[in-house]
mmCIF file of C-alpha atoms in Angstrom:
data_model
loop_
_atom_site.group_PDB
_atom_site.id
_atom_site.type_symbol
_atom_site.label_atom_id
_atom_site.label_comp_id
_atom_site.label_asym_id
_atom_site.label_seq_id
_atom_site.Cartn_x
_atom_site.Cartn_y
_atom_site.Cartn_z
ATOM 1 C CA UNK U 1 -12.150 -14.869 -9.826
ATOM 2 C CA UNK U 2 -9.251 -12.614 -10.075
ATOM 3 C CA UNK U 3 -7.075 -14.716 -7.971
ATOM 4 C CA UNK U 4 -7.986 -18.381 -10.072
ATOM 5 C CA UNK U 5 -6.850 -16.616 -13.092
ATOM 6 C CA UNK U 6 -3.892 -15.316 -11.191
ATOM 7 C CA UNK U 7 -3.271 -18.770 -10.794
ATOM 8 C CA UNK U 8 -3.500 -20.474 -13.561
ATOM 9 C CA UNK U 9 -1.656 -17.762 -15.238
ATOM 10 C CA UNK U 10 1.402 -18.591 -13.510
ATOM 11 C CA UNK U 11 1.471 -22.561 -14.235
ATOM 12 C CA UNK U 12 1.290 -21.494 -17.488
ATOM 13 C CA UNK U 13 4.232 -19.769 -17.633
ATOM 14 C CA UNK U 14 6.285 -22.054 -15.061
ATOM 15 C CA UNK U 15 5.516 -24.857 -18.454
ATOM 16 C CA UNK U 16 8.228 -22.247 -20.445
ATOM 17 C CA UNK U 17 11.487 -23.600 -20.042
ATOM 18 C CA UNK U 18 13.772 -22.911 -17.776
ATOM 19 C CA UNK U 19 17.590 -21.876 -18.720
ATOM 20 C CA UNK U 20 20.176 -21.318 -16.794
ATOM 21 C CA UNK U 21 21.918 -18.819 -17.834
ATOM 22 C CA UNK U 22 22.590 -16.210 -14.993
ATOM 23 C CA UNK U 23 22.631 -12.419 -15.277
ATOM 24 C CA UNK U 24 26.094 -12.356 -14.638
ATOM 25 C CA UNK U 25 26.963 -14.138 -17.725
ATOM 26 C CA UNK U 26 25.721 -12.022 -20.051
ATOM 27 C CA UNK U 27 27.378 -10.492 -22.639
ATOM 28 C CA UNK U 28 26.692 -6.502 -22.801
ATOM 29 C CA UNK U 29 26.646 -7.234 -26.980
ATOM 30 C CA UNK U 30 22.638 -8.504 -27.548
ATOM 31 C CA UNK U 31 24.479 -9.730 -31.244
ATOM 32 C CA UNK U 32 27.715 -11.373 -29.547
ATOM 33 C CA UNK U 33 24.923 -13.130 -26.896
ATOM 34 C CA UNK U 34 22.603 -14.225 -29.293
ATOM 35 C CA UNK U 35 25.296 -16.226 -30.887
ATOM 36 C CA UNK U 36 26.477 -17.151 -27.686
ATOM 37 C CA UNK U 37 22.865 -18.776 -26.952
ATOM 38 C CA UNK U 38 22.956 -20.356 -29.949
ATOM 39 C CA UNK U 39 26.210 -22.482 -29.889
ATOM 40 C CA UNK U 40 25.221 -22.657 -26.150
ATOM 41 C CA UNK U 41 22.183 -24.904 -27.263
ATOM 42 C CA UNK U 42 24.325 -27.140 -29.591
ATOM 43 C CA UNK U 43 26.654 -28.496 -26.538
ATOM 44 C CA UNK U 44 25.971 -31.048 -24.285
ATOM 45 C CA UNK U 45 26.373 -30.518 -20.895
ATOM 46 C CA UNK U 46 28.960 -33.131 -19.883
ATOM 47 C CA UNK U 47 27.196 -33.725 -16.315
ATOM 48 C CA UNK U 48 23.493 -33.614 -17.375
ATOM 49 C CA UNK U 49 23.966 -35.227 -20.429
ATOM 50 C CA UNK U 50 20.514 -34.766 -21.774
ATOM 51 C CA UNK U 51 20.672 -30.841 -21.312
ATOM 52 C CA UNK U 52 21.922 -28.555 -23.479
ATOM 53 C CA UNK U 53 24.584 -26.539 -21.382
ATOM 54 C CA UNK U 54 22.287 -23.392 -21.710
ATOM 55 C CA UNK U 55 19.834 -25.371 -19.996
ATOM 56 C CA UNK U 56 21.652 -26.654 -17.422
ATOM 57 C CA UNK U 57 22.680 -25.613 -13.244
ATOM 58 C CA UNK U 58 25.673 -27.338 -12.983
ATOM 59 C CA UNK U 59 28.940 -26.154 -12.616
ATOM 60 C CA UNK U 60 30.800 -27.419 -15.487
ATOM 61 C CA UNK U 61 28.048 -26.349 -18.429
ATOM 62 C CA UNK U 62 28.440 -22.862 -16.515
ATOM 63 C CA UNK U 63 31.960 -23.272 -17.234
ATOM 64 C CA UNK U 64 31.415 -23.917 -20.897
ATOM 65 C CA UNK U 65 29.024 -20.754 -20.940
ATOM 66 C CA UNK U 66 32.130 -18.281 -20.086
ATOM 67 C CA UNK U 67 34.164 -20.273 -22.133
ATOM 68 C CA UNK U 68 32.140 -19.670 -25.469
ATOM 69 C CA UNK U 69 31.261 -15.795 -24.364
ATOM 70 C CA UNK U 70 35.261 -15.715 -23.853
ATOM 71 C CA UNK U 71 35.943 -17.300 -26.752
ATOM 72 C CA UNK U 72 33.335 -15.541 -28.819
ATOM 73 C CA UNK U 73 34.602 -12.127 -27.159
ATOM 74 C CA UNK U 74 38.129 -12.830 -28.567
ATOM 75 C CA UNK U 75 36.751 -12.649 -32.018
ATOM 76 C CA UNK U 76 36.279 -16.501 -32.576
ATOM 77 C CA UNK U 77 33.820 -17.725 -35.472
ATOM 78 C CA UNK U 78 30.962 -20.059 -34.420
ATOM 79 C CA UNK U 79 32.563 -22.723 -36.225
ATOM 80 C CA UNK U 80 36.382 -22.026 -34.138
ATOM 81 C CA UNK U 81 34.198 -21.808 -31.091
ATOM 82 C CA UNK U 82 32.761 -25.262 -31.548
ATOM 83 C CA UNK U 83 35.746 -26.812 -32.819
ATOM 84 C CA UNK U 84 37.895 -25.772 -29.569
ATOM 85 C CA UNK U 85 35.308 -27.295 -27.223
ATOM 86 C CA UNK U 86 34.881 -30.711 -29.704
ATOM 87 C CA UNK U 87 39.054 -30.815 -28.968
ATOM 88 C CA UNK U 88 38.756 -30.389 -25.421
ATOM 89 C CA UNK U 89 35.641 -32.911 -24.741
ATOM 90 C CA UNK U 90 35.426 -34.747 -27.876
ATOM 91 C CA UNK U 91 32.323 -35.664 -30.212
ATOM 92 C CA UNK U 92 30.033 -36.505 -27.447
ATOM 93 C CA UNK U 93 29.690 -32.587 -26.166
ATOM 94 C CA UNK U 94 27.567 -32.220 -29.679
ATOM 95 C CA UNK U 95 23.435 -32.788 -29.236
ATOM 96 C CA UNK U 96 23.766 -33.112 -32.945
ATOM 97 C CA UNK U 97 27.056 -35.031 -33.661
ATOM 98 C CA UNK U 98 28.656 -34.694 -36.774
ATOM 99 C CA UNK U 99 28.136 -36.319 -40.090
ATOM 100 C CA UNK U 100 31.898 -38.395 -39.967
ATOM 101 C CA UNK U 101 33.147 -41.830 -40.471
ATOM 102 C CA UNK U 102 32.361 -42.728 -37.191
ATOM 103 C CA UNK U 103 29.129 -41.305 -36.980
ATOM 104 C CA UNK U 104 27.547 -42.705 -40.129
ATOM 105 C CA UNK U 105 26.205 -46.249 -38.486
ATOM 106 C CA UNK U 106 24.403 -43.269 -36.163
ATOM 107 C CA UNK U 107 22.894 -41.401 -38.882
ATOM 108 C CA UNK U 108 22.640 -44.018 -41.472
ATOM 109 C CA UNK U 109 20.667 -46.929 -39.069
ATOM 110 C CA UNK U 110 17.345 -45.010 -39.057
ATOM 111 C CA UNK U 111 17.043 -45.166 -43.191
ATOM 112 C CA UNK U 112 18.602 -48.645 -43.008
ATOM 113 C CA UNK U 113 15.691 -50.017 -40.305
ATOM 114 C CA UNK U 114 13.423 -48.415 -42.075
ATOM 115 C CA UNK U 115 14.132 -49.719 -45.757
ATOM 116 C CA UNK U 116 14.202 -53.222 -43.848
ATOM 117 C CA UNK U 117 11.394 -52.842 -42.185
ATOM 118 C CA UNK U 118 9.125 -51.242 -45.568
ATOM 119 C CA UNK U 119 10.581 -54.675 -47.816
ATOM 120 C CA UNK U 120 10.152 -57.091 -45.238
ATOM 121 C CA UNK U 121 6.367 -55.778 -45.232
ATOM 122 C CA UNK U 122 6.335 -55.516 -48.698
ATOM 123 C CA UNK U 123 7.103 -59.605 -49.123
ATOM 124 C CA UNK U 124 4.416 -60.385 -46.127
ATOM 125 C CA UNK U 125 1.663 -58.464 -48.109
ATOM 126 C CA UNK U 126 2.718 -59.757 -51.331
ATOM 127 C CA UNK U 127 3.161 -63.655 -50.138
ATOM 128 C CA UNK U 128 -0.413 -63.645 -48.307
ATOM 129 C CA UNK U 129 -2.114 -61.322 -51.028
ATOM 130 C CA UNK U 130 -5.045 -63.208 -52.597
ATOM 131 C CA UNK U 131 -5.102 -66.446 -50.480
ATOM 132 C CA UNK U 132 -7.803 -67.139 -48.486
ATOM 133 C CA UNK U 133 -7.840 -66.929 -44.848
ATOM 134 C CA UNK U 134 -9.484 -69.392 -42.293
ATOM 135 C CA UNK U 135 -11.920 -72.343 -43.820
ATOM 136 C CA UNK U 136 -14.803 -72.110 -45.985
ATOM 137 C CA UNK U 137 -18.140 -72.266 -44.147
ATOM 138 C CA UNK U 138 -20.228 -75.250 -43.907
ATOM 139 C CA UNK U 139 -23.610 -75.599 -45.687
ATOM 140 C CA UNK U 140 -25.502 -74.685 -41.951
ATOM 141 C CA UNK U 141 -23.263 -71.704 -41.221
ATOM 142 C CA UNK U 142 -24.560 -70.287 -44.378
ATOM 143 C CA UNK U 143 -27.905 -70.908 -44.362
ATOM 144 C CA UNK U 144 -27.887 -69.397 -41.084
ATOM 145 C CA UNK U 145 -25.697 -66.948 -41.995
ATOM 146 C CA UNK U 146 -28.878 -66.029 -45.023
ATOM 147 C CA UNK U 147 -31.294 -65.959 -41.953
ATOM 148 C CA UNK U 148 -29.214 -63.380 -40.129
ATOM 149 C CA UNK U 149 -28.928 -61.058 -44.074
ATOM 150 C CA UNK U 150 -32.970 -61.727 -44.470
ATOM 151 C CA UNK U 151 -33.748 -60.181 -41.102
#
């Protein structure tokens, strides 16, 4: 009995999430690493792509790591610290790119489907409200139809 719950204990906790930060990378500063985490989980890692670079193995989003700890251990404001790393790899190193002239078809498409979606809904329901559907029924249909309500 001991030994099932043993067991299922541990999938549970291989479902937590993996990151992949290594020991060796932490800061000695729990405040300075917190931050570090933080802006760690905004970037992209360039390789992965779909991982933030705190969640990723590979070498590069390592890379990035030491360079936001180094960064942040020079005295650099969250805001610097991003900034520098947008210059060196661009917009597309942000999970959650900026609100700019060229990101505004990006954030402004969802509300613009949407509102095109809701009125082209909005003139189906109001062009077929209140017409009838299908044909009327025949004299037999609804005399059988008074059978079937009788029973």
């Amino acid at each position: 009995m001991m030994r099932r719950l043993l067991i299922a204990a541990l999938f549970l906790l291989s479902a937590f999430p993996a990151f992949a930060v290594n020991p060796d990378e932490v800061l000695s500063d729990p405040a300075l690493e917190a931050r570090a985490r933080a802006l760690s989980a905004e970037l992209r890692c360039m390789v992965c792509q779909n991982q933030s670079i705190d969640d990723s193995n590979a070498e590069l989003a390592r890379d990035l790591r030491l360079l936001v700890r180094e960064r942040l251990k020079n005295g650099d404001s969250d805001k610097a610290v991003i900034d520098y790393v947008v210059s060196r790899y661009g917009e597309f190193v942000l999970l959650n790119p900026r609100v700019r002239g060229e990101t505004l078809l990006l954030w402004g498409a969802p509300l613009v489907l949407f509102l095109a979606g809701a009125t082209a809904m909005a003139l189906f329901v109001r062009r077929r409200g209140g017409k009838p559907t299908g044909t009327p029924l025949t004299e037999e249909e609804k005399a059988e139809l008074e059978k079937v309500l009788r029973n």
